[in-house]
JSON list of C-alpha atoms in Angstrom, two decimals:
[
{"chain": "A", "resi": 1332, "resn": "TYR", "atom": "CA", "xyz": [-5.52, -6.69, 11.08]},
{"chain": "A", "resi": 1333, "resn": "THR", "atom": "CA", "xyz": [-2.56, -8.57, 11.96]},
{"chain": "A", "resi": 1334, "resn": "ALA", "atom": "CA", "xyz": [-1.48, -11.78, 10.21]},
{"chain": "A", "resi": 1335, "resn": "THR", "atom": "CA", "xyz": [-1.46, -14.78, 12.57]},
{"chain": "A", "resi": 1336, "resn": "SER", "atom": "CA", "xyz": [2.02, -16.59, 12.76]},
{"chain": "A", "resi": 1337, "resn": "ALA", "atom": "CA", "xyz": [0.43, -19.42, 11.23]},
{"chain": "A", "resi": 1338, "resn": "GLN", "atom": "CA", "xyz": [-0.36, -17.19, 8.02]},
{"chain": "A", "resi": 1339, "resn": "VAL", "atom": "CA", "xyz": [3.08, -15.57, 8.21]},
{"chain": "A", "resi": 1340, "resn": "ASN", "atom": "CA", "xyz": [4.69, -19.17, 8.13]},
{"chain": "A", "resi": 1341, "resn": "GLU", "atom": "CA", "xyz": [2.32, -20.20, 5.19]},
{"chain": "A", "resi": 1342, "resn": "SER", "atom": "CA", "xyz": [3.24, -17.20, 3.01]},
{"chain": "A", "resi": 1343, "resn": "ASP", "atom": "CA", "xyz": [6.81, -17.87, 4.02]},
{"chain": "A", "resi": 1344, "resn": "ARG", "atom": "CA", "xyz": [6.48, -21.43, 2.75]},
{"chain": "A", "resi": 1345, "resn": "LEU", "atom": "CA", "xyz": [4.70, -20.21, -0.55]},
{"chain": "A", "resi": 1346, "resn": "PHE", "atom": "CA", "xyz": [7.33, -17.51, -1.17]},
{"chain": "A", "resi": 1347, "resn": "LYS", "atom": "CA", "xyz": [10.20, -19.96, -0.85]},
{"chain": "A", "resi": 1348, "resn": "MET", "atom": "CA", "xyz": [8.39, -22.49, -3.08]},
{"chain": "A", "resi": 1349, "resn": "ALA", "atom": "CA", "xyz": [7.78, -19.91, -5.66]},
{"chain": "A", "resi": 1350, "resn": "THR", "atom": "CA", "xyz": [11.52, -18.82, -5.57]},
{"chain": "A", "resi": 1351, "resn": "ASP", "atom": "CA", "xyz": [12.30, -22.37, -5.91]},
{"chain": "A", "resi": 1352, "resn": "PHE", "atom": "CA", "xyz": [10.04, -22.77, -9.13]},
{"chain": "A", "resi": 1353, "resn": "VAL", "atom": "CA", "xyz": [11.92, -19.75, -10.64]},
{"chain": "A", "resi": 1354, "resn": "LYS", "atom": "CA", "xyz": [15.15, -21.59, -10.13]},
{"chain": "A", "resi": 1355, "resn": "GLU", "atom": "CA", "xyz": [13.75, -24.68, -11.81]},
{"chain": "A", "resi": 1356, "resn": "ARG", "atom": "CA", "xyz": [12.50, -22.34, -14.57]},
{"chain": "A", "resi": 1357, "resn": "LYS", "atom": "CA", "xyz": [8.77, -23.36, -13.66]},
{"chain": "A", "resi": 1358, "resn": "TYR", "atom": "CA", "xyz": [7.82, -19.94, -14.24]},
{"chain": "A", "resi": 1359, "resn": "SER", "atom": "CA", "xyz": [3.95, -20.08, -14.79]},
{"chain": "A", "resi": 1360, "resn": "ASP", "atom": "CA", "xyz": [3.90, -21.94, -11.26]},
{"chain": "A", "resi": 1361, "resn": "ALA", "atom": "CA", "xyz": [6.01, -19.18, -9.81]},
{"chain": "A", "resi": 1362, "resn": "VAL", "atom": "CA", "xyz": [3.76, -16.62, -11.14]},
{"chain": "A", "resi": 1363, "resn": "SER", "atom": "CA", "xyz": [0.55, -17.97, -10.04]},
{"chain": "A", "resi": 1364, "resn": "ILE", "atom": "CA", "xyz": [1.93, -18.20, -6.27]},
{"chain": "A", "resi": 1365, "resn": "PHE", "atom": "CA", "xyz": [3.49, -14.75, -6.55]},
{"chain": "A", "resi": 1366, "resn": "ARG", "atom": "CA", "xyz": [0.37, -13.36, -7.75]},
{"chain": "A", "resi": 1367, "resn": "GLU", "atom": "CA", "xyz": [-1.82, -14.73, -4.49]},
{"chain": "A", "resi": 1368, "resn": "LEU", "atom": "CA", "xyz": [1.01, -13.29, -2.06]},
{"chain": "A", "resi": 1369, "resn": "ALA", "atom": "CA", "xyz": [1.03, -9.92, -4.13]},
{"chain": "A", "resi": 1370, "resn": "LYS", "atom": "CA", "xyz": [-2.81, -9.76, -3.75]},
{"chain": "A", "resi": 1371, "resn": "ASN", "atom": "CA", "xyz": [-2.33, -9.92, -0.05]},
{"chain": "A", "resi": 1372, "resn": "ASP", "atom": "CA", "xyz": [0.10, -7.08, -0.14]},
{"chain": "A", "resi": 1373, "resn": "GLU", "atom": "CA", "xyz": [3.34, -8.99, 0.35]},
{"chain": "A", "resi": 1374, "resn": "HIS", "atom": "CA", "xyz": [5.62, -6.54, -1.20]},
{"chain": "A", "resi": 1375, "resn": "ASP", "atom": "CA", "xyz": [8.53, -8.76, -1.96]},
{"chain": "A", "resi": 1376, "resn": "ALA", "atom": "CA", "xyz": [6.15, -11.09, -3.77]},
{"chain": "A", "resi": 1377, "resn": "GLN", "atom": "CA", "xyz": [4.64, -7.87, -5.54]},
{"chain": "A", "resi": 1378, "resn": "TYR", "atom": "CA", "xyz": [8.19, -7.08, -6.78]},
{"chain": "A", "resi": 1379, "resn": "ASN", "atom": "CA", "xyz": [8.75, -10.72, -8.12]},
{"chain": "A", "resi": 1380, "resn": "LEU", "atom": "CA", "xyz": [5.50, -10.87, -9.88]},
{"chain": "A", "resi": 1381, "resn": "ALA", "atom": "CA", "xyz": [6.11, -7.46, -11.61]},
{"chain": "A", "resi": 1382, "resn": "PHE", "atom": "CA", "xyz": [9.65, -8.45, -12.61]},
{"chain": "A", "resi": 1383, "resn": "LEU", "atom": "CA", "xyz": [8.42, -12.01, -14.08]},
{"chain": "A", "resi": 1384, "resn": "ILE", "atom": "CA", "xyz": [5.24, -10.11, -15.94]},
{"chain": "A", "resi": 1385, "resn": "SER", "atom": "CA", "xyz": [7.86, -7.50, -17.24]},
{"chain": "A", "resi": 1386, "resn": "ALA", "atom": "CA", "xyz": [10.17, -10.13, -18.53]},
{"chain": "A", "resi": 1387, "resn": "GLY", "atom": "CA", "xyz": [7.37, -12.42, -19.97]},
{"chain": "A", "resi": 1388, "resn": "LYS", "atom": "CA", "xyz": [8.31, -15.38, -18.08]},
{"chain": "A", "resi": 1389, "resn": "GLY", "atom": "CA", "xyz": [5.26, -17.58, -17.15]},
{"chain": "A", "resi": 1390, "resn": "ILE", "atom": "CA", "xyz": [3.13, -15.30, -18.28]},
{"chain": "A", "resi": 1391, "resn": "THR", "atom": "CA", "xyz": [2.65, -12.76, -21.42]},
{"chain": "A", "resi": 1392, "resn": "LYS", "atom": "CA", "xyz": [4.51, -9.80, -21.12]},
{"chain": "A", "resi": 1393, "resn": "ASN", "atom": "CA", "xyz": [2.35, -6.69, -19.77]},
{"chain": "A", "resi": 1394, "resn": "TYR", "atom": "CA", "xyz": [4.18, -3.62, -18.98]},
{"chain": "A", "resi": 1395, "resn": "SER", "atom": "CA", "xyz": [1.16, -1.81, -17.38]},
{"chain": "A", "resi": 1396, "resn": "GLU", "atom": "CA", "xyz": [0.34, -4.51, -14.88]},
{"chain": "A", "resi": 1397, "resn": "ALA", "atom": "CA", "xyz": [4.08, -5.19, -14.15]},
{"chain": "A", "resi": 1398, "resn": "LEU", "atom": "CA", "xyz": [4.11, -1.32, -13.38]},
{"chain": "A", "resi": 1399, "resn": "PHE", "atom": "CA", "xyz": [1.21, -1.74, -11.01]},
{"chain": "A", "resi": 1400, "resn": "TRP", "atom": "CA", "xyz": [2.90, -4.19, -8.85]},
{"chain": "A", "resi": 1401, "resn": "ALA", "atom": "CA", "xyz": [6.29, -2.67, -9.04]},
{"chain": "A", "resi": 1402, "resn": "PHE", "atom": "CA", "xyz": [4.79, 0.69, -7.77]},
{"chain": "A", "resi": 1403, "resn": "LEU", "atom": "CA", "xyz": [3.09, -1.24, -4.88]},
{"chain": "A", "resi": 1404, "resn": "SER", "atom": "CA", "xyz": [6.32, -2.82, -4.01]},
{"chain": "A", "resi": 1405, "resn": "GLN", "atom": "CA", "xyz": [8.20, 0.10, -4.26]},
{"chain": "A", "resi": 1406, "resn": "LEU", "atom": "CA", "xyz": [5.62, 1.69, -1.70]},
{"chain": "A", "resi": 1407, "resn": "GLY", "atom": "CA", "xyz": [6.47, -1.28, 0.44]},
{"chain": "A", "resi": 1408, "resn": "LYS", "atom": "CA", "xyz": [10.04, -0.26, 0.48]},
{"chain": "A", "resi": 1409, "resn": "ILE", "atom": "CA", "xyz": [11.59, -2.97, -1.56]},
{"chain": "A", "resi": 1410, "resn": "GLU", "atom": "CA", "xyz": [14.46, -1.06, -2.89]},
{"chain": "A", "resi": 1411, "resn": "LYS", "atom": "CA", "xyz": [14.95, -2.96, -6.27]},
{"chain": "A", "resi": 1412, "resn": "ALA", "atom": "CA", "xyz": [11.54, -2.05, -7.31]},
{"chain": "A", "resi": 1413, "resn": "GLU", "atom": "CA", "xyz": [12.53, 1.52, -7.80]},
{"chain": "A", "resi": 1414, "resn": "GLU", "atom": "CA", "xyz": [14.71, 0.70, -10.86]},
{"chain": "A", "resi": 1415, "resn": "LEU", "atom": "CA", "xyz": [12.18, -1.46, -12.27]},
{"chain": "A", "resi": 1416, "resn": "THR", "atom": "CA", "xyz": [9.52, 1.02, -12.04]},
{"chain": "A", "resi": 1417, "resn": "GLU", "atom": "CA", "xyz": [11.85, 3.68, -13.54]},
{"chain": "A", "resi": 1418, "resn": "ASP", "atom": "CA", "xyz": [12.38, 1.22, -16.38]},
{"chain": "A", "resi": 1419, "resn": "LEU", "atom": "CA", "xyz": [8.67, 0.70, -17.08]},
{"chain": "A", "resi": 1420, "resn": "ILE", "atom": "CA", "xyz": [7.86, 4.46, -16.76]},
{"chain": "A", "resi": 1421, "resn": "ASP", "atom": "CA", "xyz": [10.21, 4.75, -19.94]},
{"chain": "A", "resi": 1422, "resn": "ILE", "atom": "CA", "xyz": [8.36, 2.06, -21.63]},
{"chain": "A", "resi": 1423, "resn": "VAL", "atom": "CA", "xyz": [4.83, 2.77, -21.18]},
{"chain": "A", "resi": 1424, "resn": "PRO", "atom": "CA", "xyz": [2.67, 5.72, -23.02]},
{"chain": "A", "resi": 1425, "resn": "GLU", "atom": "CA", "xyz": [1.76, 8.53, -20.79]},
{"chain": "A", "resi": 1426, "resn": "LYS", "atom": "CA", "xyz": [-2.12, 7.66, -20.73]},
{"chain": "A", "resi": 1427, "resn": "VAL", "atom": "CA", "xyz": [-1.18, 4.05, -19.40]},
{"chain": "A", "resi": 1428, "resn": "LEU", "atom": "CA", "xyz": [1.15, 5.53, -16.71]},
{"chain": "A", "resi": 1429, "resn": "LYS", "atom": "CA", "xyz": [-1.66, 7.76, -15.65]},
{"chain": "A", "resi": 1430, "resn": "ASP", "atom": "CA", "xyz": [-4.10, 4.90, -15.53]},
{"chain": "A", "resi": 1431, "resn": "VAL", "atom": "CA", "xyz": [-1.69, 2.55, -13.65]},
{"chain": "A", "resi": 1432, "resn": "ARG", "atom": "CA", "xyz": [-1.26, 5.54, -11.06]},
{"chain": "A", "resi": 1433, "resn": "GLU", "atom": "CA", "xyz": [-4.72, 5.71, -10.56]},
{"chain": "A", "resi": 1434, "resn": "LYS", "atom": "CA", "xyz": [-5.27, 1.92, -10.01]},
{"chain": "A", "resi": 1435, "resn": "VAL", "atom": "CA", "xyz": [-2.37, 1.96, -7.50]},
{"chain": "A", "resi": 1436, "resn": "LEU", "atom": "CA", "xyz": [-4.35, 4.70, -5.62]},
{"chain": "A", "resi": 1437, "resn": "GLU", "atom": "CA", "xyz": [-7.40, 2.89, -5.50]},
{"chain": "A", "resi": 1438, "resn": "HIS", "atom": "CA", "xyz": [-5.88, -0.27, -4.35]},
{"chain": "A", "resi": 1439, "resn": "LEU", "atom": "CA", "xyz": [-4.17, 1.75, -1.43]},
{"chain": "A", "resi": 1440, "resn": "LEU", "atom": "CA", "xyz": [-7.59, 3.41, -0.66]},
{"chain": "A", "resi": 1441, "resn": "VAL", "atom": "CA", "xyz": [-9.36, -0.06, -0.45]},
{"chain": "A", "resi": 1442, "resn": "ARG", "atom": "CA", "xyz": [-6.82, -1.15, 2.08]},
{"chain": "A", "resi": 1443, "resn": "PHE", "atom": "CA", "xyz": [-7.38, 2.06, 4.07]},
{"chain": "A", "resi": 1444, "resn": "ASP", "atom": "CA", "xyz": [-11.26, 1.09, 3.91]},
{"chain": "A", "resi": 1445, "resn": "ASN", "atom": "CA", "xyz": [-10.28, -2.37, 5.40]},
{"chain": "A", "resi": 1446, "resn": "ARG", "atom": "CA", "xyz": [-8.52, -0.56, 8.15]},
{"chain": "A", "resi": 1447, "resn": "ASP", "atom": "CA", "xyz": [-4.94, -1.65, 7.18]},
{"chain": "A", "resi": 1448, "resn": "ARG", "atom": "CA", "xyz": [-2.64, 0.59, 9.31]},
{"chain": "A", "resi": 1449, "resn": "ALA", "atom": "CA", "xyz": [0.23, -0.19, 7.23]},
{"chain": "A", "resi": 1450, "resn": "VAL", "atom": "CA", "xyz": [-1.09, 1.47, 4.24]},
{"chain": "A", "resi": 1451, "resn": "LEU", "atom": "CA", "xyz": [-1.17, 5.00, 5.81]},
{"chain": "A", "resi": 1452, "resn": "THR", "atom": "CA", "xyz": [2.51, 5.90, 5.20]},
{"chain": "A", "resi": 1453, "resn": "GLU", "atom": "CA", "xyz": [2.12, 3.94, 1.77]},
{"chain": "A", "resi": 1454, "resn": "LEU", "atom": "CA", "xyz": [-0.64, 6.60, 0.99]},
{"chain": "A", "resi": 1455, "resn": "GLY", "atom": "CA", "xyz": [1.89, 9.34, 1.97]},
{"chain": "A", "resi": 1456, "resn": "ASP", "atom": "CA", "xyz": [4.60, 7.91, -0.03]},
{"chain": "A", "resi": 1457, "resn": "PHE", "atom": "CA", "xyz": [2.33, 7.62, -3.04]},
{"chain": "A", "resi": 1458, "resn": "TYR", "atom": "CA", "xyz": [1.88, 11.26, -3.10]},
{"chain": "A", "resi": 1459, "resn": "LEU", "atom": "CA", "xyz": [5.64, 12.00, -2.94]},
{"chain": "A", "resi": 1460, "resn": "LEU", "atom": "CA", "xyz": [6.97, 8.97, -5.06]},
{"chain": "A", "resi": 1461, "resn": "VAL", "atom": "CA", "xyz": [4.60, 7.69, -7.38]},
{"chain": "A", "resi": 1462, "resn": "LEU", "atom": "CA", "xyz": [3.02, 10.95, -9.08]},
{"chain": "A", "resi": 1463, "resn": "GLU", "atom": "CA", "xyz": [4.83, 12.66, -11.55]},
{"chain": "A", "resi": 1464, "resn": "GLU", "atom": "CA", "xyz": [4.87, 15.83, -9.37]},
{"chain": "A", "resi": 1465, "resn": "GLN", "atom": "CA", "xyz": [5.01, 15.27, -5.74]},
{"chain": "A", "resi": 1466, "resn": "ASP", "atom": "CA", "xyz": [1.53, 16.46, -4.06]},
{"chain": "A", "resi": 1467, "resn": "PHE", "atom": "CA", "xyz": [2.68, 17.83, -0.50]},
{"chain": "A", "resi": 1468, "resn": "GLU", "atom": "CA", "xyz": [-0.75, 18.42, 0.68]},
{"chain": "A", "resi": 1469, "resn": "ASN", "atom": "CA", "xyz": [-2.22, 14.92, 0.38]},
{"chain": "A", "resi": 1470, "resn": "ALA", "atom": "CA", "xyz": [1.00, 13.37, 1.36]},
{"chain": "A", "resi": 1471, "resn": "TYR", "atom": "CA", "xyz": [1.04, 15.74, 4.76]},
{"chain": "A", "resi": 1472, "resn": "MET", "atom": "CA", "xyz": [-2.71, 14.59, 5.06]},
{"chain": "A", "resi": 1473, "resn": "TRP", "atom": "CA", "xyz": [-1.87, 11.03, 5.15]},
{"chain": "A", "resi": 1474, "resn": "TYR", "atom": "CA", "xyz": [1.46, 11.08, 7.28]},
{"chain": "A", "resi": 1475, "resn": "ASN", "atom": "CA", "xyz": [-0.75, 13.06, 9.70]},
{"chain": "A", "resi": 1476, "resn": "VAL", "atom": "CA", "xyz": [-3.20, 10.21, 10.32]},
{"chain": "A", "resi": 1477, "resn": "ALA", "atom": "CA", "xyz": [-0.48, 7.76, 10.15]},
{"chain": "A", "resi": 1478, "resn": "SER", "atom": "CA", "xyz": [1.16, 9.95, 13.21]},
{"chain": "A", "resi": 1479, "resn": "ALA", "atom": "CA", "xyz": [-1.90, 10.00, 15.14]},
{"chain": "A", "resi": 1480, "resn": "LEU", "atom": "CA", "xyz": [-2.25, 6.13, 15.08]},
{"chain": "A", "resi": 1481, "resn": "GLY", "atom": "CA", "xyz": [1.30, 5.94, 16.28]},
{"chain": "A", "resi": 1482, "resn": "VAL", "atom": "CA", "xyz": [2.73, 4.56, 12.80]},
{"chain": "A", "resi": 1483, "resn": "GLU", "atom": "CA", "xyz": [6.52, 4.30, 13.31]},
{"chain": "A", "resi": 1484, "resn": "ASN", "atom": "CA", "xyz": [8.56, 7.17, 11.68]},
{"chain": "A", "resi": 1485, "resn": "SER", "atom": "CA", "xyz": [5.53, 8.82, 10.20]},
{"chain": "A", "resi": 1486, "resn": "SER", "atom": "CA", "xyz": [5.59, 12.00, 12.53]},
{"chain": "A", "resi": 1487, "resn": "ASP", "atom": "CA", "xyz": [9.16, 12.73, 11.28]},
{"chain": "A", "resi": 1488, "resn": "ILE", "atom": "CA", "xyz": [8.29, 12.63, 7.59]},
{"chain": "A", "resi": 1489, "resn": "ARG", "atom": "CA", "xyz": [4.94, 14.46, 8.28]},
{"chain": "A", "resi": 1490, "resn": "ASP", "atom": "CA", "xyz": [6.98, 17.32, 9.84]},
{"chain": "A", "resi": 1491, "resn": "LYS", "atom": "CA", "xyz": [9.36, 17.57, 7.16]},
{"chain": "A", "resi": 1492, "resn": "VAL", "atom": "CA", "xyz": [6.46, 17.74, 4.48]},
{"chain": "A", "resi": 1493, "resn": "GLU", "atom": "CA", "xyz": [4.68, 20.62, 6.66]},
{"chain": "A", "resi": 1494, "resn": "LYS", "atom": "CA", "xyz": [7.67, 22.80, 5.95]},
{"chain": "A", "resi": 1495, "resn": "GLU", "atom": "CA", "xyz": [6.68, 22.75, 1.99]},
{"chain": "A", "resi": 1496, "resn": "LEU", "atom": "CA", "xyz": [3.17, 24.03, 2.83]},
{"chain": "A", "resi": 1497, "resn": "GLU", "atom": "CA", "xyz": [1.89, 27.42, 3.43]},
{"chain": "A", "resi": 1498, "resn": "PRO", "atom": "CA", "xyz": [0.01, 28.14, 6.70]},
{"chain": "A", "resi": 1499, "resn": "ASP", "atom": "CA", "xyz": [-3.36, 28.04, 5.45]},
{"chain": "A", "resi": 1500, "resn": "THR", "atom": "CA", "xyz": [-2.62, 24.95, 3.40]},
{"chain": "A", "resi": 1501, "resn": "ILE", "atom": "CA", "xyz": [-1.41, 23.19, 6.64]},
{"chain": "A", "resi": 1502, "resn": "ILE", "atom": "CA", "xyz": [-4.67, 24.27, 8.31]},
{"chain": "A", "resi": 1503, "resn": "LYS", "atom": "CA", "xyz": [-6.97, 23.02, 5.45]},
{"chain": "A", "resi": 1504, "resn": "MET", "atom": "CA", "xyz": [-5.06, 19.62, 5.46]},
{"chain": "A", "resi": 1505, "resn": "GLN", "atom": "CA", "xyz": [-5.07, 19.13, 9.11]},
{"chain": "A", "resi": 1506, "resn": "GLU", "atom": "CA", "xyz": [-8.82, 19.40, 8.84]},
{"chain": "A", "resi": 1507, "resn": "ALA", "atom": "CA", "xyz": [-9.07, 16.90, 6.14]},
{"chain": "A", "resi": 1508, "resn": "SER", "atom": "CA", "xyz": [-6.66, 14.56, 7.96]},
{"chain": "A", "resi": 1509, "resn": "ARG", "atom": "CA", "xyz": [-8.94, 14.95, 11.20]},
{"chain": "A", "resi": 1510, "resn": "LYS", "atom": "CA", "xyz": [-11.60, 13.50, 9.13]},
{"chain": "A", "resi": 1511, "resn": "ARG", "atom": "CA", "xyz": [-9.73, 10.82, 7.49]},
{"chain": "A", "resi": 1512, "resn": "TYR", "atom": "CA", "xyz": [-8.50, 9.89, 11.09]},
{"chain": "A", "resi": 1513, "resn": "GLU", "atom": "CA", "xyz": [-12.15, 9.38, 12.33]},
{"chain": "A", "resi": 1514, "resn": "ASP", "atom": "CA", "xyz": [-13.22, 7.43, 9.42]},
{"chain": "A", "resi": 1515, "resn": "PHE", "atom": "CA", "xyz": [-10.29, 4.98, 10.44]},
{"chain": "A", "resi": 1516, "resn": "ILE", "atom": "CA", "xyz": [-11.26, 4.74, 14.01]},
{"chain": "A", "resi": 1517, "resn": "GLU", "atom": "CA", "xyz": [-14.93, 4.99, 13.71]},
{"chain": "A", "resi": 1518, "resn": "GLU", "atom": "CA", "xyz": [-15.20, 1.17, 12.69]},
{"chain": "A", "resi": 1519, "resn": "THR", "atom": "CA", "xyz": [-13.13, 0.10, 15.36]},
{"chain": "A", "resi": 1520, "resn": "VAL", "atom": "CA", "xyz": [-15.03, 2.14, 18.00]},
{"chain": "A", "resi": 1521, "resn": "ILE", "atom": "CA", "xyz": [-18.37, 0.63, 16.79]},
{"chain": "A", "resi": 1522, "resn": "GLU", "atom": "CA", "xyz": [-16.93, -2.81, 16.92]},
{"chain": "A", "resi": 1523, "resn": "SER", "atom": "CA", "xyz": [-15.60, -2.27, 20.62]},
{"chain": "A", "resi": 1524, "resn": "GLU", "atom": "CA", "xyz": [-19.09, -0.53, 21.34]},
{"chain": "A", "resi": 1525, "resn": "LYS", "atom": "CA", "xyz": [-20.79, -3.60, 20.25]},
{"chain": "A", "resi": 1526, "resn": "THR", "atom": "CA", "xyz": [-18.73, -5.68, 22.45]},
{"chain": "A", "resi": 1527, "resn": "THR", "atom": "CA", "xyz": [-19.25, -3.47, 25.39]},
{"chain": "A", "resi": 1528, "resn": "LYS", "atom": "CA", "xyz": [-23.09, -3.74, 24.69]},
{"chain": "A", "resi": 1529, "resn": "THR", "atom": "CA", "xyz": [-22.90, -7.52, 24.41]},
{"chain": "A", "resi": 1530, "resn": "MET", "atom": "CA", "xyz": [-21.06, -7.55, 27.94]},
{"chain": "A", "resi": 1531, "resn": "GLU", "atom": "CA", "xyz": [-23.53, -5.31, 29.48]},
{"chain": "A", "resi": 1532, "resn": "GLN", "atom": "CA", "xyz": [-26.62, -7.30, 28.26]},
{"chain": "A", "resi": 1533, "resn": "ASP", "atom": "CA", "xyz": [-24.96, -10.52, 29.48]},
{"chain": "A", "resi": 1534, "resn": "TYR", "atom": "CA", "xyz": [-24.48, -8.98, 32.88]},
{"chain": "A", "resi": 1535, "resn": "GLU", "atom": "CA", "xyz": [-27.88, -7.55, 33.14]},
{"chain": "A", "resi": 1536, "resn": "SER", "atom": "CA", "xyz": [-29.66, -11.08, 32.06]}
]
């Protein structure tokens, strides 16, 4: 799925509008726009939303919700988000932190089910950046899928992560990544087969 240029322009326009609202201190208006953009996985909007929620501007303070959006924007390579997640991790209790991490993973997996290629490296990064202890096995699996689908820079990271794994683990995770890869392309294949069939039927009739 790729956004059309009209959608991109629209989201840019909304983002600017929300930023202007912040400058005018119309925080609740800014929050509602950033929230819509954040749900569409616009990482800079996720960061701004996390920041406003953590500051309690335009909406009641909620550290666990702020952390959820901050993690997602960090996975989207928004550098400022790293500092915000660190601050929030220090504030929230361990159990809340665990719940938020699980929610982040759920959110990413929904994007995987929706065939969002951009999420593949974010899933890999999740296992290296968001978890308390790095999980090289699962990170390797996702980078391997991303690499197979031609996602930029993913093969370099995959090869670095591979060096952290034992040979038998590598084989096991390669099998797991093949399954994920097939899940990912299966839908796309089914779609294109449908199109071919319809074309053949049109041709025959």
